[in-house]
XYZ file of C-alpha atoms in Angstrom:
321
model
C 7.054 9.445 -27.163
C 7.636 13.143 -26.574
C 6.148 14.937 -23.598
C 6.157 18.541 -22.427
C 9.650 18.345 -20.971
C 11.245 15.564 -23.026
C 11.028 11.828 -23.571
C 8.363 9.724 -21.869
C 9.624 7.610 -19.003
C 9.415 3.851 -18.856
C 7.002 2.387 -16.343
C 8.956 -0.762 -15.581
C 11.374 -0.781 -12.673
C 12.716 -3.358 -10.257
C 9.918 -4.507 -7.910
C 10.027 -2.920 -4.472
C 9.772 -4.664 -1.157
C 6.656 -3.641 0.741
C 6.043 -4.806 4.315
C 2.270 -4.454 3.986
C 1.540 -5.126 0.349
C 4.027 -7.972 0.060
C 7.302 -8.330 -1.820
C 7.075 -6.960 -5.344
C 3.973 -4.832 -4.788
C 4.833 -1.204 -5.602
C 3.922 1.437 -3.016
C 0.838 3.539 -3.593
C 0.746 7.318 -3.605
C -1.454 9.285 -1.305
C -3.388 11.289 -3.931
C -3.945 14.175 -1.547
C -0.256 15.065 -1.495
C 0.603 14.534 -5.132
C 3.473 12.111 -4.954
C 4.277 11.204 -1.347
C 4.505 7.444 -1.076
C 2.668 5.313 1.441
C 2.476 1.506 1.653
C 0.018 -0.133 -0.695
C -2.777 -2.032 1.044
C -2.583 -5.805 1.131
C -5.368 -6.013 -1.439
C -3.584 -3.860 -4.034
C -4.748 -5.055 -7.433
C -2.275 -6.811 -9.666
C -3.228 -7.799 -13.200
C -3.707 -11.516 -13.567
C -3.836 -12.040 -9.802
C -7.555 -11.643 -9.172
C -10.143 -14.351 -8.780
C -13.830 -14.345 -9.685
C -14.651 -16.676 -6.805
C -17.537 -15.263 -4.785
C -18.238 -12.434 -7.246
C -21.854 -11.926 -8.261
C -21.255 -12.046 -12.001
C -23.705 -11.240 -14.766
C -23.630 -11.113 -18.516
C -22.267 -7.749 -19.629
C -24.341 -5.994 -22.249
C -22.468 -5.712 -25.535
C -21.130 -2.271 -26.354
C -22.371 -0.538 -29.478
C -20.489 2.094 -31.442
C -16.767 2.586 -31.977
C -14.588 1.825 -28.956
C -11.235 1.889 -30.756
C -9.064 4.883 -31.649
C -6.754 5.232 -34.633
C -4.183 6.894 -32.358
C -4.617 5.373 -28.883
C -2.649 6.645 -25.902
C -4.227 4.124 -23.537
C -5.971 0.851 -24.318
C -8.404 -0.906 -21.987
C -9.296 -4.528 -22.650
C -11.842 -6.715 -20.826
C -11.659 -4.652 -17.637
C -13.481 -5.937 -14.545
C -13.385 -4.094 -11.215
C -14.737 -5.720 -8.055
C -15.240 -4.361 -4.553
C -15.568 -7.403 -2.347
C -18.401 -9.467 -3.825
C -19.778 -6.563 -5.871
C -18.775 -6.153 -9.491
C -18.599 -2.441 -10.300
C -17.178 -2.608 -13.851
C -17.961 -5.472 -16.210
C -15.830 -6.403 -19.230
C -15.081 -2.888 -20.509
C -12.986 -2.448 -23.639
C -12.132 0.954 -25.116
C -9.296 3.209 -26.261
C -8.294 6.636 -24.977
C -7.166 8.611 -28.011
C -4.134 10.870 -28.188
C -4.768 14.647 -28.226
C -8.493 14.300 -27.721
C -10.964 14.589 -24.858
C -12.970 11.503 -23.946
C -16.075 12.210 -21.863
C -17.475 9.546 -19.542
C -21.188 10.025 -18.854
C -23.903 8.040 -17.125
C -26.195 8.053 -14.078
C -24.857 8.102 -10.527
C -23.405 4.768 -9.446
C -22.815 3.514 -12.987
C -19.048 3.095 -12.536
C -17.736 6.292 -14.137
C -15.361 7.290 -11.344
C -14.375 3.680 -10.661
C -13.368 3.320 -14.292
C -11.460 6.610 -14.195
C -9.556 5.579 -11.066
C -8.561 2.327 -12.756
C -6.632 4.264 -15.385
C -3.938 5.321 -12.905
C -4.380 2.597 -10.281
C -6.053 4.842 -7.728
C -8.387 1.956 -6.892
C -5.365 0.157 -5.435
C -5.787 2.304 -2.328
C -9.283 0.897 -1.616
C -9.511 -2.206 0.550
C -11.192 -5.137 -1.165
C -10.789 -3.787 -4.694
C -9.712 -6.249 -7.373
C -8.943 -5.420 -10.984
C -8.642 -7.849 -13.868
C -8.203 -7.351 -17.572
C -5.588 -5.142 -19.167
C -4.839 -1.430 -19.279
C -1.872 -0.262 -21.343
C -0.211 3.141 -21.578
C 1.873 3.500 -24.734
C 1.798 -0.290 -24.979
C 2.965 -0.924 -21.402
C 0.727 -2.837 -18.988
C 0.236 -0.479 -16.032
C -0.803 -3.389 -13.776
C 2.302 -5.484 -14.445
C 4.177 -6.467 -11.274
C 7.338 -4.734 -12.456
C 5.583 -1.389 -12.914
C 6.326 1.537 -10.602
C 2.949 2.876 -9.438
C 4.563 6.221 -8.618
C 5.565 6.560 -12.265
C 2.103 5.497 -13.461
C 0.503 8.302 -11.478
C 3.057 10.800 -12.734
C 2.307 9.892 -16.351
C -1.453 9.655 -15.770
C -2.307 12.710 -13.684
C -5.596 13.380 -11.929
C -7.720 16.415 -11.087
C -10.491 15.939 -8.536
C -14.001 17.327 -8.100
C -13.112 19.951 -5.528
C -9.957 22.050 -5.770
C -7.469 20.712 -3.232
C -4.376 22.932 -3.176
C -1.819 22.141 -0.509
C -1.467 24.554 2.426
C 1.659 25.890 0.763
C 2.618 28.746 -1.513
C 1.530 28.762 -5.144
C 5.132 28.036 -6.150
C 5.471 25.120 -3.733
C 2.135 23.653 -4.834
C 3.392 23.326 -8.396
C 6.951 22.215 -7.669
C 6.109 19.760 -4.878
C 5.742 16.623 -7.018
C 8.626 17.433 -9.421
C 10.927 17.706 -6.407
C 9.784 14.306 -5.143
C 10.412 12.798 -8.584
C 13.880 14.365 -8.798
C 12.893 16.600 -11.701
C 13.921 19.914 -10.087
C 17.603 19.587 -9.118
C 18.220 23.329 -8.956
C 16.415 26.649 -8.574
C 16.489 27.547 -12.269
C 14.901 24.247 -13.282
C 12.271 24.580 -10.572
C 11.375 28.088 -11.711
C 11.101 26.929 -15.327
C 8.796 24.041 -14.387
C 6.578 26.307 -12.290
C 6.267 28.976 -14.973
C 5.673 26.479 -17.791
C 3.063 24.569 -15.790
C 1.201 27.708 -14.736
C 1.276 29.020 -18.305
C -0.198 25.791 -19.621
C -2.874 25.970 -16.920
C -3.715 29.528 -17.952
C -2.802 30.920 -14.536
C 0.675 32.430 -14.903
C -0.364 35.997 -15.731
C -2.736 36.068 -12.765
C -0.264 34.837 -10.134
C 3.259 35.535 -11.417
C 3.716 38.409 -8.957
C 2.439 36.487 -5.925
C 3.977 33.039 -6.177
C 4.885 33.110 -2.483
C 1.265 33.586 -1.406
C -0.805 30.577 -0.251
C -2.535 28.589 -2.960
C -5.569 28.377 -0.690
C -6.004 32.166 -0.982
C -6.948 31.898 -4.662
C -10.526 31.830 -5.916
C -12.178 28.459 -6.523
C -11.581 28.550 -10.265
C -7.982 29.642 -9.799
C -7.433 26.877 -7.258
C -8.670 24.286 -9.754
C -6.321 25.660 -12.415
C -3.529 25.505 -9.835
C -4.369 21.830 -9.305
C -4.213 21.314 -13.074
C -0.803 23.029 -13.127
C 0.289 20.717 -10.316
C -0.871 17.680 -12.306
C 0.969 18.663 -15.496
C 4.159 19.669 -13.659
C 5.368 16.046 -13.711
C 5.010 15.660 -17.500
C 1.912 13.461 -17.755
C 0.707 12.005 -21.018
C -2.865 11.579 -19.809
C -4.933 13.838 -17.541
C -7.933 12.381 -15.713
C -10.610 14.813 -14.540
C -13.336 13.679 -12.155
C -16.107 16.284 -12.430
C -13.570 19.140 -12.291
C -16.213 21.880 -12.515
C -18.829 20.525 -10.107
C -17.794 22.951 -7.340
C -17.290 25.984 -9.604
C -19.521 28.839 -10.723
C -20.454 29.241 -14.424
C -17.684 31.756 -15.163
C -14.974 29.566 -13.617
C -16.475 26.533 -15.365
C -16.223 28.265 -18.740
C -12.546 29.048 -18.103
C -11.789 25.429 -17.171
C -13.567 24.221 -20.311
C -11.498 26.600 -22.446
C -8.388 25.276 -20.727
C -9.375 21.661 -21.405
C -9.648 22.454 -25.110
C -6.189 24.047 -25.048
C -4.620 21.174 -23.094
C -5.832 18.472 -25.461
C -3.250 19.628 -28.000
C -0.594 18.075 -25.758
C -2.423 15.526 -23.612
C -5.014 12.803 -23.793
C -7.808 13.883 -21.443
C -10.546 11.797 -19.847
C -13.308 13.703 -18.076
C -16.135 12.312 -15.961
C -19.085 14.679 -15.946
C -22.750 14.681 -14.964
C -23.315 17.608 -17.319
C -24.207 16.392 -20.776
C -23.919 19.954 -22.037
C -20.339 20.030 -20.805
C -19.562 16.669 -22.400
C -20.948 17.955 -25.696
C -18.881 21.146 -25.472
C -15.467 19.800 -24.508
C -15.124 16.241 -25.833
C -14.423 14.617 -29.168
C -15.560 11.154 -28.072
C -18.084 10.094 -25.443
C -18.611 6.832 -23.566
C -21.931 6.084 -21.876
C -21.841 3.780 -18.829
C -24.847 2.102 -17.208
C -24.686 -0.166 -14.136
C -21.017 -0.964 -14.723
C -21.370 -1.694 -18.430
C -20.018 0.394 -21.286
C -23.219 0.705 -23.306
C -22.105 2.920 -26.162
C -19.071 4.852 -27.336
C -18.473 7.008 -30.355
C -17.917 10.512 -31.630
C -19.583 12.997 -29.316
C -21.721 14.555 -32.036
C -23.108 11.140 -32.989
C -23.745 10.115 -29.374
C -25.805 13.239 -28.696
C -27.641 13.504 -32.014
C -28.052 9.886 -33.107
C -27.449 7.433 -30.224
C -27.494 3.821 -31.350
C -28.593 2.260 -28.055
C -31.965 2.891 -26.409
C -30.379 3.308 -22.958
C -28.091 6.032 -24.297
C -30.982 7.849 -25.904
C -33.135 7.573 -22.788
C -30.367 9.021 -20.616
C -29.529 11.879 -22.964
C -33.182 12.862 -23.338
C -33.701 12.838 -19.569
C -35.975 9.807 -19.277
C -33.819 8.624 -16.371
C -30.566 9.442 -14.589
């Protein structure tokens, strides 16, 4: 599978020894520093190693619509996510299509962000979280014991609600993770990665003459595009966005939405949003979650003009949520 800088990497590596997580549990990445490793917690989720004992289970509502993609980049099958005795996600099955934007919508507390964080094992960093089911990236089980979590999070990048540039220069913000992953062995390669990433994030022309200035000195919209450049600098195949415009003004939001449409030519994108207008503008497919269940999924136009489930229709028309 081709990526921006070459062939996709394999996820499977020799298991690492971890004094906290146990032998064979890969280390987690601190998401705030884009690649620095820290020990995984003892409860780090491993596929096939969770138990339903003590979980308050319920019958998941069947999903209506079309959950499968003809060209899937990621596949999710029978996903459950538990936090202690609380089940947050119940038996979710869907595909994330290649070169398309999938919007995740639903009321607060319905499991949108929990689902998103499952796609690159960010939930591993939360004590008491257990994940069961199967999530595959290009056919590889990302929860397999032999998988390198560092590599998972490089191939499935994430952009958060609020821009969070490092207290470093613009250049160092972008090249930080590639250096950790050994992708920038010399100055010329580093400069190429930085320029390419900033160009793809639509920021190069605005900052090319001030790469040594702090990333925190940029405007809010520019900071979020810098964070997107940072995410794509390590050649991801999927980009996860958790309400990326919630802290931005309308002009900056419009620029991010334009960028999302441009990026989908090269990446599968999953965006969580509370704005149904935004979901309608930027996505090709939409999934509606309610109380941890995937209620409906289908083409965005169909979801917003002819929802097949009453709960979907009630949410879209503002009857609740």
